[in-house]
Every structure is written in structure tokens, then in C-alpha cells.
Tab-separated table of C-alpha atoms and ligand atoms in Angstrom:
chain	number	residue	atom	x	y	z
A	298	UNK	CA	33.048	52.694	118.822
A	299	UNK	CA	32.635	52.459	122.416
A	300	UNK	CA	32.324	55.795	124.249
A	301	UNK	CA	35.498	55.059	126.408
A	302	UNK	CA	37.633	54.742	123.241
A	303	UNK	CA	36.088	57.757	121.678
A	304	UNK	CA	36.947	59.634	124.740
A	305	UNK	CA	40.542	58.439	124.764
A	306	UNK	CA	40.974	59.327	121.013
A	307	UNK	CA	40.119	62.768	121.767
A	308	UNK	CA	43.193	63.131	123.762
A	309	UNK	CA	44.535	64.397	120.539
A	310	UNK	CA	41.411	66.309	119.908
A	311	UNK	CA	39.863	69.275	118.536
A	312	UNK	CA	40.566	71.224	121.737
A	313	UNK	CA	44.158	71.046	120.502
A	314	UNK	CA	45.577	69.333	123.754
A	315	UNK	CA	47.721	66.326	123.130
A	316	UNK	CA	50.032	63.867	124.647
A	317	UNK	CA	53.334	63.777	122.915
A	318	UNK	CA	56.180	61.152	123.619
A	319	UNK	CA	59.229	62.008	125.398
A	320	UNK	CA	61.375	61.279	122.074
A	321	UNK	CA	60.068	64.380	120.276
A	322	UNK	CA	61.734	66.537	122.779
A	323	UNK	CA	64.898	64.906	122.507
A	324	UNK	CA	65.044	65.657	118.806
A	325	UNK	CA	64.498	69.316	119.806
A	326	UNK	CA	67.314	69.353	122.312
A	327	UNK	CA	69.729	67.859	119.535
A	328	UNK	CA	69.259	71.151	117.934
A	329	UNK	CA	69.816	73.395	120.662
A	330	UNK	CA	72.603	75.872	120.475
A	331	UNK	CA	73.000	76.028	124.185
A	332	UNK	CA	71.461	73.306	126.453
A	333	UNK	CA	69.423	74.340	129.311
A	334	UNK	CA	70.894	74.123	132.776
A	335	UNK	CA	69.887	70.569	132.833
A	336	UNK	CA	68.708	69.076	129.529
A	337	UNK	CA	66.578	66.609	131.451
A	338	UNK	CA	64.481	69.579	132.665
A	339	UNK	CA	62.688	69.638	129.313
A	340	UNK	CA	62.268	65.891	129.113
A	341	UNK	CA	59.021	66.452	131.022
A	342	UNK	CA	56.713	68.070	128.647
A	343	UNK	CA	54.252	69.495	130.982
A	344	UNK	CA	54.453	73.153	132.079
A	345	UNK	CA	56.741	73.746	135.048
A	346	UNK	CA	57.914	76.632	137.004
A	347	UNK	CA	61.753	77.186	137.695
A	348	UNK	CA	60.864	76.231	141.498
A	349	UNK	CA	59.278	72.901	140.367
A	350	UNK	CA	62.295	72.213	138.189
A	351	UNK	CA	64.659	72.832	141.222
A	352	UNK	CA	62.470	70.478	143.455
A	353	UNK	CA	62.771	67.919	140.578
A	354	UNK	CA	66.430	68.084	140.325
A	355	UNK	CA	66.788	68.102	144.084
A	356	UNK	CA	64.861	64.963	144.266
A	357	UNK	CA	67.070	63.437	141.544
A	358	UNK	CA	70.391	64.444	143.405
A	359	UNK	CA	71.401	67.032	140.732
A	360	UNK	CA	71.943	70.767	141.520
A	361	UNK	CA	70.287	73.465	139.607
A	362	UNK	CA	72.044	76.720	138.555
A	363	UNK	CA	69.623	79.564	138.519
A	364	UNK	CA	69.595	82.312	135.915
A	365	UNK	CA	70.704	84.609	138.620
A	366	UNK	CA	73.567	82.459	139.661
A	367	UNK	CA	74.767	82.288	136.090
A	368	UNK	CA	74.629	85.899	135.838
A	369	UNK	CA	76.971	86.520	138.899
A	370	UNK	CA	79.349	83.910	137.466
A	371	UNK	CA	79.500	85.275	133.990
A	372	UNK	CA	79.668	88.981	135.115
A	373	UNK	CA	82.749	88.161	137.103
A	374	UNK	CA	84.672	87.003	133.832
A	375	UNK	CA	84.128	90.373	131.863
A	376	UNK	CA	82.492	93.698	131.650
A	377	UNK	CA	79.364	94.401	129.356
A	378	UNK	CA	79.971	96.301	126.347
A	379	UNK	CA	76.642	98.044	125.436
A	380	UNK	CA	75.519	97.564	122.018
A	381	UNK	CA	73.147	99.759	120.129
A	382	UNK	CA	70.335	97.133	120.023
A	383	UNK	CA	67.532	98.724	118.239
A	384	UNK	CA	69.730	100.419	115.831
A	385	UNK	CA	71.531	97.213	114.871
A	386	UNK	CA	68.460	95.066	114.549
A	387	UNK	CA	66.775	97.807	112.625
A	388	UNK	CA	69.552	98.175	110.243
A	389	UNK	CA	69.591	94.288	109.720
A	390	UNK	CA	65.865	94.421	108.955
A	391	UNK	CA	66.213	97.497	106.606
A	392	UNK	CA	68.879	95.804	104.665
A	393	UNK	CA	66.668	92.864	103.955
A	394	UNK	CA	68.857	90.481	105.897
A	395	UNK	CA	65.836	89.287	108.052
A	396	UNK	CA	62.891	87.431	106.470
A	397	UNK	CA	61.883	84.833	109.002
A	398	UNK	CA	61.289	86.440	112.576
A	399	UNK	CA	60.186	84.331	115.451
A	400	UNK	CA	58.672	86.425	118.156
A	401	UNK	CA	58.533	84.942	121.630
A	402	UNK	CA	56.256	86.737	124.005
A	403	UNK	CA	54.918	87.035	127.489
A	404	UNK	CA	52.594	88.945	129.770
A	405	UNK	CA	54.761	92.140	129.361
A	406	UNK	CA	53.452	92.709	126.090
A	407	UNK	CA	49.930	93.011	127.367
A	408	UNK	CA	50.507	95.311	130.497
A	409	UNK	CA	49.811	98.550	128.312
A	410	UNK	CA	46.512	97.095	127.407
A	411	UNK	CA	45.697	97.181	131.275
A	412	UNK	CA	46.361	93.388	132.034
A	413	UNK	CA	48.724	92.851	135.023
A	414	UNK	CA	51.660	90.405	134.285
A	415	UNK	CA	52.362	87.613	136.617
A	416	UNK	CA	55.687	88.412	138.541
A	417	UNK	CA	56.158	92.009	138.716
A	418	UNK	CA	56.292	92.709	142.374
A	419	UNK	CA	53.374	94.549	143.771
A	420	UNK	CA	51.260	94.768	140.577
A	421	UNK	CA	51.756	91.136	139.120
A	422	UNK	CA	48.912	88.694	139.304
A	423	UNK	CA	50.812	86.482	141.680
A	424	UNK	CA	51.252	89.423	144.237
A	425	UNK	CA	47.418	89.975	144.254
A	426	UNK	CA	45.700	86.563	144.916
A	427	UNK	CA	45.281	86.912	148.780
A	428	UNK	CA	41.643	86.903	148.508
A	429	UNK	CA	41.621	83.376	146.981
A	430	UNK	CA	43.009	81.723	149.953
A	431	UNK	CA	45.390	79.452	148.107
A	432	UNK	CA	48.532	77.572	149.446
A	433	UNK	CA	50.938	79.457	147.151
A	434	UNK	CA	50.262	81.898	144.125
A	435	UNK	CA	50.844	79.450	141.225
A	436	UNK	CA	48.334	76.852	142.856
A	437	UNK	CA	45.631	78.640	141.060
A	438	UNK	CA	47.159	77.380	137.881
A	439	UNK	CA	48.027	74.024	139.161
A	440	UNK	CA	46.062	71.003	137.664
A	441	UNK	CA	46.248	68.927	140.981
A	442	UNK	CA	45.054	71.888	142.902
A	443	UNK	CA	42.266	72.594	140.428
A	444	UNK	CA	41.188	69.035	140.775
A	445	UNK	CA	40.629	69.258	144.399
A	446	UNK	CA	39.373	72.766	144.533
A	447	UNK	CA	38.259	74.359	141.145
A	448	UNK	CA	36.791	77.426	142.679
A	449	UNK	CA	39.736	79.778	143.026
A	450	UNK	CA	40.668	79.492	139.351
A	451	UNK	CA	36.925	79.921	138.244
A	452	UNK	CA	36.684	82.976	140.355
A	453	UNK	CA	39.847	84.431	138.809
A	454	UNK	CA	38.772	83.190	135.318
A	455	UNK	CA	35.723	85.595	135.472
A	456	UNK	CA	38.276	88.454	135.355
A	457	UNK	CA	40.548	86.706	132.903
A	458	UNK	CA	38.041	85.796	130.169
A	459	UNK	CA	38.946	87.875	126.994
A	460	UNK	CA	36.649	90.730	126.318
A	461	UNK	CA	37.747	93.492	128.571
A	462	UNK	CA	40.947	94.606	126.973
A	463	UNK	CA	42.197	95.896	123.588
A	464	UNK	CA	45.388	94.995	121.815
A	465	UNK	CA	48.010	97.815	122.015
A	466	UNK	CA	50.805	99.184	120.011
A	467	UNK	CA	53.106	96.179	120.677
A	468	UNK	CA	50.504	93.730	119.286
A	469	UNK	CA	50.131	95.816	116.222
A	470	UNK	CA	53.899	96.068	115.662
A	471	UNK	CA	53.945	92.230	115.507
A	472	UNK	CA	50.999	92.350	113.234
A	473	UNK	CA	52.829	94.729	110.990
A	474	UNK	CA	55.804	92.342	111.087
A	475	UNK	CA	53.298	89.649	109.569
A	476	UNK	CA	51.964	92.116	107.089
A	477	UNK	CA	55.388	93.012	105.946
A	478	UNK	CA	55.895	89.276	105.328
A	479	UNK	CA	58.578	88.979	107.814
A	480	UNK	CA	56.849	86.832	110.741
A	481	UNK	CA	57.522	83.258	110.529
A	482	UNK	CA	55.695	82.778	113.761
A	483	UNK	CA	54.586	84.150	116.993
A	484	UNK	CA	54.997	82.020	120.183
A	485	UNK	CA	53.058	83.637	123.093
A	486	UNK	CA	52.621	82.384	126.503
A	487	UNK	CA	49.610	84.781	126.936
A	488	UNK	CA	45.962	83.904	127.519
A	489	UNK	CA	44.318	87.195	126.971
A	490	UNK	CA	43.632	86.528	123.048
A	491	UNK	CA	45.012	89.865	122.132
A	492	UNK	CA	47.247	88.764	119.389
A	493	UNK	CA	44.389	87.235	117.557
A	494	UNK	CA	42.208	90.297	118.259
A	495	UNK	CA	44.853	92.527	116.571
A	496	UNK	CA	44.527	90.530	113.530
A	497	UNK	CA	47.604	88.094	113.709
A	498	UNK	CA	46.197	85.088	111.890
A	499	UNK	CA	45.840	81.684	113.282
A	500	UNK	CA	48.575	80.092	111.273
A	501	UNK	CA	51.062	82.597	112.452
A	502	UNK	CA	50.449	82.098	116.122
A	503	UNK	CA	51.096	79.530	118.735
A	504	UNK	CA	49.266	80.089	122.026
A	505	UNK	CA	51.751	77.885	124.001
A	506	UNK	CA	49.856	78.164	127.235
A	507	UNK	CA	46.398	77.696	125.538
A	508	UNK	CA	43.458	79.948	125.493
A	509	UNK	CA	39.896	80.393	126.646
A	510	UNK	CA	38.649	79.776	123.157
A	511	UNK	CA	37.904	76.028	123.747
A	512	UNK	CA	37.072	73.971	126.855
A	513	UNK	CA	37.398	70.456	127.807
A	514	UNK	CA	37.139	68.157	130.823
A	515	UNK	CA	40.310	68.165	132.930
A	516	UNK	CA	40.147	64.540	133.524
A	517	UNK	CA	39.207	62.922	130.389
A	518	UNK	CA	39.665	65.819	127.949
A	519	UNK	CA	36.257	65.427	126.284
A	520	UNK	CA	35.596	68.624	124.366
A	521	UNK	CA	32.939	70.822	126.072
A	522	UNK	CA	31.284	73.862	124.245
A	523	UNK	CA	33.403	76.839	125.266
A	524	UNK	CA	30.492	79.256	125.365
A	525	UNK	CA	28.469	76.948	127.680
A	526	UNK	CA	31.581	76.496	129.856
A	527	UNK	CA	31.849	80.245	129.928
A	528	UNK	CA	28.333	80.851	130.890
A	529	UNK	CA	28.551	78.477	133.719
A	530	UNK	CA	31.780	79.957	135.088
A	531	UNK	CA	30.275	83.449	134.896
A	532	UNK	CA	27.292	82.409	136.855
A	533	UNK	CA	29.493	80.860	139.459
A	534	UNK	CA	28.832	77.345	138.440
A	535	UNK	CA	31.286	74.528	137.879
A	536	UNK	CA	30.774	73.291	134.324
A	537	UNK	CA	30.627	69.383	134.486
A	538	UNK	CA	31.779	66.911	131.846
A	539	UNK	CA	28.865	64.992	130.515
A	540	UNK	CA	30.997	61.792	130.113
A	541	UNK	CA	32.937	61.483	133.335
A	542	UNK	CA	31.585	64.334	135.601
A	543	UNK	CA	34.889	65.860	135.928
A	544	UNK	CA	35.280	69.788	136.190
A	545	UNK	CA	35.243	71.168	132.703
A	546	UNK	CA	37.896	73.973	132.314
A	547	UNK	CA	38.909	76.441	129.452
A	548	UNK	CA	42.097	74.930	127.513
A	549	UNK	CA	44.495	77.351	129.454
A	550	UNK	CA	47.359	75.109	130.072
A	551	UNK	CA	47.894	74.536	133.706
A	552	UNK	CA	51.187	73.596	135.614
A	553	UNK	CA	51.344	69.686	135.248
A	554	UNK	CA	49.439	69.763	132.055
A	555	UNK	CA	50.798	68.998	128.647
A	556	UNK	CA	51.130	71.935	126.110
A	557	UNK	CA	49.112	72.110	122.937
A	558	UNK	CA	50.119	70.001	119.885
A	559	UNK	CA	50.687	73.322	117.946
A	560	UNK	CA	53.375	74.275	120.231
A	561	UNK	CA	55.538	71.385	118.813
A	562	UNK	CA	55.699	73.147	115.580
A	563	UNK	CA	58.765	75.005	117.341
A	564	UNK	CA	61.163	72.153	116.321
A	565	UNK	CA	60.613	73.319	112.773
A	566	UNK	CA	60.358	77.002	113.112
A	567	UNK	CA	63.192	77.854	115.421
A	568	UNK	CA	65.811	76.435	113.225
A	569	UNK	CA	64.502	78.470	110.357
A	570	UNK	CA	64.441	81.795	112.066
A	571	UNK	CA	67.042	84.470	111.168
A	572	UNK	CA	65.865	86.936	113.955
A	573	UNK	CA	64.453	86.074	117.360
A	574	UNK	CA	62.576	88.756	119.148
A	575	UNK	CA	61.915	88.174	122.990
A	576	UNK	CA	59.361	90.509	124.250
A	577	UNK	CA	57.743	90.987	127.872
A	578	UNK	CA	58.603	87.805	129.516
A	579	UNK	CA	60.448	86.561	132.584
A	580	UNK	CA	61.560	83.465	130.771
A	581	UNK	CA	60.919	81.682	134.091
A	582	UNK	CA	58.466	78.781	132.851
A	583	UNK	CA	59.677	75.602	131.070
A	584	UNK	CA	59.546	74.236	128.402
A	585	UNK	CA	58.686	77.636	127.046
A	586	UNK	CA	61.713	79.477	128.315
A	587	UNK	CA	64.279	77.114	126.641
A	588	UNK	CA	62.633	77.740	123.160
A	589	UNK	CA	65.035	80.867	122.953
A	590	UNK	CA	68.004	78.557	122.859
A	591	UNK	CA	66.863	76.584	119.644
A	592	UNK	CA	67.758	79.173	117.082
A	593	UNK	CA	70.972	78.734	115.274
A	594	UNK	CA	74.172	80.114	116.890
A	595	UNK	CA	74.537	82.832	114.150
A	596	UNK	CA	71.084	84.167	114.702
A	597	UNK	CA	70.692	87.522	116.380
A	598	UNK	CA	68.305	87.333	119.531
A	599	UNK	CA	66.800	90.793	120.650
A	600	UNK	CA	65.374	91.016	123.992
A	601	UNK	CA	62.707	93.824	124.750
A	602	UNK	CA	61.911	93.928	128.423
A	603	UNK	CA	61.811	95.785	131.455
A	604	UNK	CA	64.771	93.727	133.021
A	605	UNK	CA	67.420	91.532	131.817
A	606	UNK	CA	66.237	87.784	131.893
A	607	UNK	CA	67.391	84.356	131.277
A	608	UNK	CA	70.608	84.191	129.200
A	609	UNK	CA	70.446	87.942	128.888
A	610	UNK	CA	71.490	88.239	132.592
A	611	UNK	CA	74.960	87.135	131.769
A	612	UNK	CA	77.829	89.597	131.099
A	613	UNK	CA	79.223	90.229	128.508
A	614	UNK	CA	76.277	89.362	126.452
A	615	UNK	CA	76.680	86.447	124.083
A	616	UNK	CA	77.724	87.506	120.540
A	617	UNK	CA	74.480	88.013	118.547
A	618	UNK	CA	72.441	88.911	121.797
A	619	UNK	CA	70.889	92.296	121.957
A	620	UNK	CA	68.546	94.077	124.521
A	621	UNK	CA	66.828	97.134	125.026
A	622	UNK	CA	65.729	97.600	128.484
A	623	UNK	CA	62.913	99.811	129.599
A	624	UNK	CA	59.014	100.040	128.700
A	625	UNK	CA	58.155	97.746	125.918
A	626	UNK	CA	55.990	100.245	124.295
A	627	UNK	CA	58.564	102.770	124.002
A	628	UNK	CA	61.196	100.185	122.826
A	629	UNK	CA	58.980	98.999	120.229
A	630	UNK	CA	58.172	102.441	119.015
A	631	UNK	CA	61.581	103.450	118.629
A	632	UNK	CA	62.156	100.232	116.547
A	633	UNK	CA	59.148	101.099	114.499
A	634	UNK	CA	60.616	104.545	113.783
A	635	UNK	CA	63.872	103.377	112.741
A	636	UNK	CA	62.096	101.100	110.289
A	637	UNK	CA	59.927	103.855	109.120
A	638	UNK	CA	56.801	101.877	110.089
A	639	UNK	CA	55.429	104.028	112.887
A	640	UNK	CA	52.759	105.972	111.037
A	641	UNK	CA	51.691	102.758	109.363
A	642	UNK	CA	51.216	100.896	112.526
A	643	UNK	CA	49.300	103.910	114.111
A	644	UNK	CA	46.900	103.935	111.103
A	645	UNK	CA	46.483	100.259	111.168
A	646	UNK	CA	45.732	100.472	114.943
A	647	UNK	CA	43.403	103.311	114.469
A	648	UNK	CA	41.554	101.755	111.656
A	649	UNK	CA	41.305	98.268	113.481
A	650	UNK	CA	40.333	99.565	116.717
A	651	UNK	CA	37.727	101.915	115.223
A	652	UNK	CA	36.216	98.928	113.421
A	653	UNK	CA	37.105	100.334	109.935
A	654	UNK	CA	37.462	97.363	107.581
A	655	UNK	CA	41.043	97.496	105.955
A	656	UNK	CA	41.171	96.607	102.312
A	657	UNK	CA	44.540	94.832	103.141
A	658	UNK	CA	44.705	91.260	101.944
A	659	UNK	CA	47.320	89.308	103.636
A	660	UNK	CA	50.146	88.731	100.935
A	661	UNK	CA	52.011	85.735	102.924
A	662	UNK	CA	49.081	84.036	104.106
A	663	UNK	CA	48.872	80.797	101.905
A	664	UNK	CA	44.959	80.804	102.377
A	665	UNK	CA	45.057	84.484	101.255
A	666	UNK	CA	42.889	85.228	104.217
A	667	UNK	CA	42.027	88.794	105.332
A	668	UNK	CA	43.738	89.364	108.777
A	669	UNK	CA	40.477	91.346	109.476
A	670	UNK	CA	38.510	88.248	109.160
A	671	UNK	CA	35.191	87.959	110.980
A	672	UNK	CA	36.592	85.050	112.796
A	673	UNK	CA	39.365	87.356	114.524
A	674	UNK	CA	36.637	89.890	115.275
A	675	UNK	CA	34.087	87.624	116.535
A	676	UNK	CA	36.198	86.201	119.317
A	677	UNK	CA	34.443	88.737	121.679
B	1744	OAD	P1	56.052	87.345	133.901
B	1744	OAD	O1	55.052	88.169	134.676
B	1744	OAD	O2	56.687	86.286	134.613
B	1744	OAD	O3	57.103	88.372	133.279
B	1744	OAD	C1	56.799	89.416	132.548
B	1744	OAD	C2	57.983	90.044	132.185
B	1744	OAD	O4	57.483	91.325	131.350
B	1744	OAD	C3	58.702	90.750	133.374
B	1744	OAD	O5	60.292	90.504	132.963
B	1744	OAD	C4	58.442	92.174	133.373
B	1744	OAD	O6	59.537	93.004	134.022
B	1744	OAD	C5	58.091	92.547	132.019
B	1744	OAD	N1	57.275	93.583	131.619
B	1744	OAD	C6	56.098	93.890	132.236
B	1744	OAD	N2	55.492	94.919	131.722
B	1744	OAD	C7	56.443	95.482	130.879
B	1744	OAD	C8	56.415	96.557	130.125
B	1744	OAD	N3	55.392	97.543	129.913
B	1744	OAD	N4	57.601	96.850	129.363
B	1744	OAD	C9	58.771	96.163	129.409
B	1744	OAD	N5	58.594	94.826	130.142
B	1744	OAD	C10	57.546	94.542	130.806
B	1744	OAD	O7	55.042	86.893	132.681
B	1744	OAD	P2	55.434	85.756	131.754
B	1744	OAD	O8	56.906	85.524	131.467
B	1744	OAD	O9	54.739	85.779	130.598
B	1744	OAD	O10	51.552	80.479	132.832
B	1744	OAD	O11	54.973	84.245	132.484
B	1744	OAD	C11	54.983	82.933	132.100
B	1744	OAD	C12	54.104	82.295	132.504
B	1744	OAD	O12	53.925	82.249	133.855
B	1744	OAD	C13	52.693	82.613	132.145
B	1744	OAD	O13	52.217	82.112	130.946
B	1744	OAD	C14	51.716	82.067	133.155
B	1744	OAD	C15	52.553	82.261	134.337
B	1744	OAD	O14	52.403	81.260	135.457
B	1744	OAD	C16	50.163	80.249	133.042
B	1744	OAD	O15	49.329	80.891	133.505
B	1744	OAD	C17	49.859	78.808	132.652
């Protein structure tokens, strides 16, 4: 096999990055209970921010209705009736009415671990990138910008590489969902690796925006040893592809890049969900944000976040939508208390964080793997 062919073949590669045809997303849209503002938005599978979508639609002569516009329109048509979100969802769970929970998460689940989110004014990562001298904040994760100048991302990557932070109560709550056999899948946008570190097994986790665990050339996708890439980046060097001499980067998904193959499991998972938990995300990035619209219309959706986001901005809330606004750790702890899990989560967290090996064997994992496996712990 020629080297060129073998490289092309690796586009569906062990690094987990793949090109998927347009038709697969159309199937997904067919199952959506509410279509996104413009279903064409998600025809392009690459990662896009809302502002990029606006530009795209403007180029195509279409109008874009922002979530905040939608909120204004819907609040004019009715007042909000507050629902006791945690009590209601807790009751459903205790009654055994919920068996397949899909968790959708963003940077807000890791702020309690000391990692800033992206968009919170003042403290978010995008408000603190002045030293990188980039044209606009999201350029640091833009693949075209990286192609021209990889240095800002590599400087930031030194801080972003996993190893400095520990999972917090929210991560362990999600692990407890798994341990109780209730977690169908967790879809995370986070690249901090804390989900794996707290013991959520690989087969329960979709890292939709990639991770630092693998690396590849940003041009030809030829895999590159992740540890060597890390060492080069930490030493201030640019790792270079041995095949095409392009810059190698960790397989964190950049704006303009395709999402990992595993992400497309959502087409099967979301229709099976009987509860959706949305935690710590602004729902500003497509195609991820639209995932939440692909559960069945009868399925309750619980938003745990500091602010109302996406479809939760509308008033009144859609039937079946629940939200608890405030600090995520507080909300999750309240839910854990309603469920009677709080002490168990604390014990799990203490034993795991103190390196005590739990005797727990995962009942729901098909492989029967132990969630405290050495693979999980060796990430750092
Ligand atoms: P954002 O920073 O956009 O949103 C985080 C959300 O979590 C905000 O609504 C915050 O108010 C909320 N939040 C933060 N801390 C919280 C806390 N302690 N309690 C409750 N809520 C809290 O982050 P994401 O939605 O994850 O992409 O951003 C999505 C993507 O945009 C990221 O994956 C990243 C970025 O560009 C890439 O890097 C490729």
C-alpha cells in the first residue's frame, strides 16, 4: 500500500477523527422534536459558533433568530410558571421511571475544579486571551488560524493539558448515575479529561470536542504519539508530522474541524433517552447545542446552569422542560440529597481522590470493567 493511500485511510483513524457524509446528519434531523432555527445549520458537520452560523446564513440570504430573540418573543406570549425542578425530577428517578439518562455537559461542570469556562464575562477563557495577540478569542481554536500560526494555541495548550485539576462533586454525581445503572451516555464538550479521571468508563462517554489523549497532523491526520506531541509542546516546540511536515496537534476539535466519529452515536442514544440532563453549558456551539432537541417530545429535559440558555430562555418553559438556576455544585448536591445519594457520592469521591481502590465492579458495563481501572488512573 502506498504511503499516500495509507494516510488517507487514516482519516477514519485510531485518533478517532473522521469525515462523515452529509446524509447522516439529515437522518438525525428527521428525528428532532424541534428543529433548530435553520435545519441547514447542522448540515455542515464542522464545529461552528453561533456567530459563524449567522455569517453563513447571511451569506445565503437567510435570517438567523438568536436564542435571545426567541426568548423575547416567547416571553411576550405568556408568563413563566416556576416548577419545582429538582423535586420533580428526583421523584421521577425515585419512582424508577427513569432508566436511560443522557447527560449533556459543558465547561460549567469543571469550574468547581478550578478550570475557567469559556464565556463567563471576566473570568471565562475568552475574556483572558489578550496576551496571545489573536484577532478574536475563538481564533485560538480555529483550524485555519492554527494552520497559519500554531503558537498561540500551543502556548495555551501548556495550561490546558490535563494533569493540574481534579474532578469535583458534579463529575462524581454523573459517575454515580452510571454506578446506579442509569447513565445511558454522557456527551461532554470538555477537553479537561475529568470525566475519565473520575471513573466514567470510555463506553459511557462521548468527548464531542475531542481530547488531549491522542494527537495527529492537522493537515493529513496521520496519528502522532500523544506523549511526544505533549513533550514538544511543553518544550515550546511545534511537533511536526513525519509524513507531510504539517503541524501536529492534540485531537481537540477546532472550529472548522469535524467532530469525532463517536459523536455520531447520538443518533441512536438520544431517541432512547428517558431523561436529559443538561449541565454547565451555554449551548452556543453547533452541532452540539442542537443535540438537546433530538430526544422524544415526551422526555423531560433538566437544565442545571447559572443562567437560562438555548430553548430554556423561552417563557413559559416548554412542557417537560425543567431548570434549576444557580451554582451547579449546589444544585447537583440538592438533587443528590433528594435521591438519598449524597453520602454515597462523598464516600466515592473521597475514596477515589485518596487513591483507595474501590471494590466496586461496574454492574452495567458489558465488559464488566472496573471503573477504577488503571487506564483511567494512568491518564496523568
Ligand atoms: P461556556 O463558557 O460557553 O458556557 C458555560 C456555561 O456554564 C455558562 O452558561 C455559565 O454560566 C455556566 N457555568 C459556569 N460555571 C458554573 C457554575 N459553577 N454553576 C453553574 N453554571 C455555571 O462553555 P461551553 O458551553 O462548554 O469549544 O462551551 C462550548 C464550547 O465553546 C467549548 O467546548 C469550546 C468553546 O469554544 C472548543 O474549545 C472546541
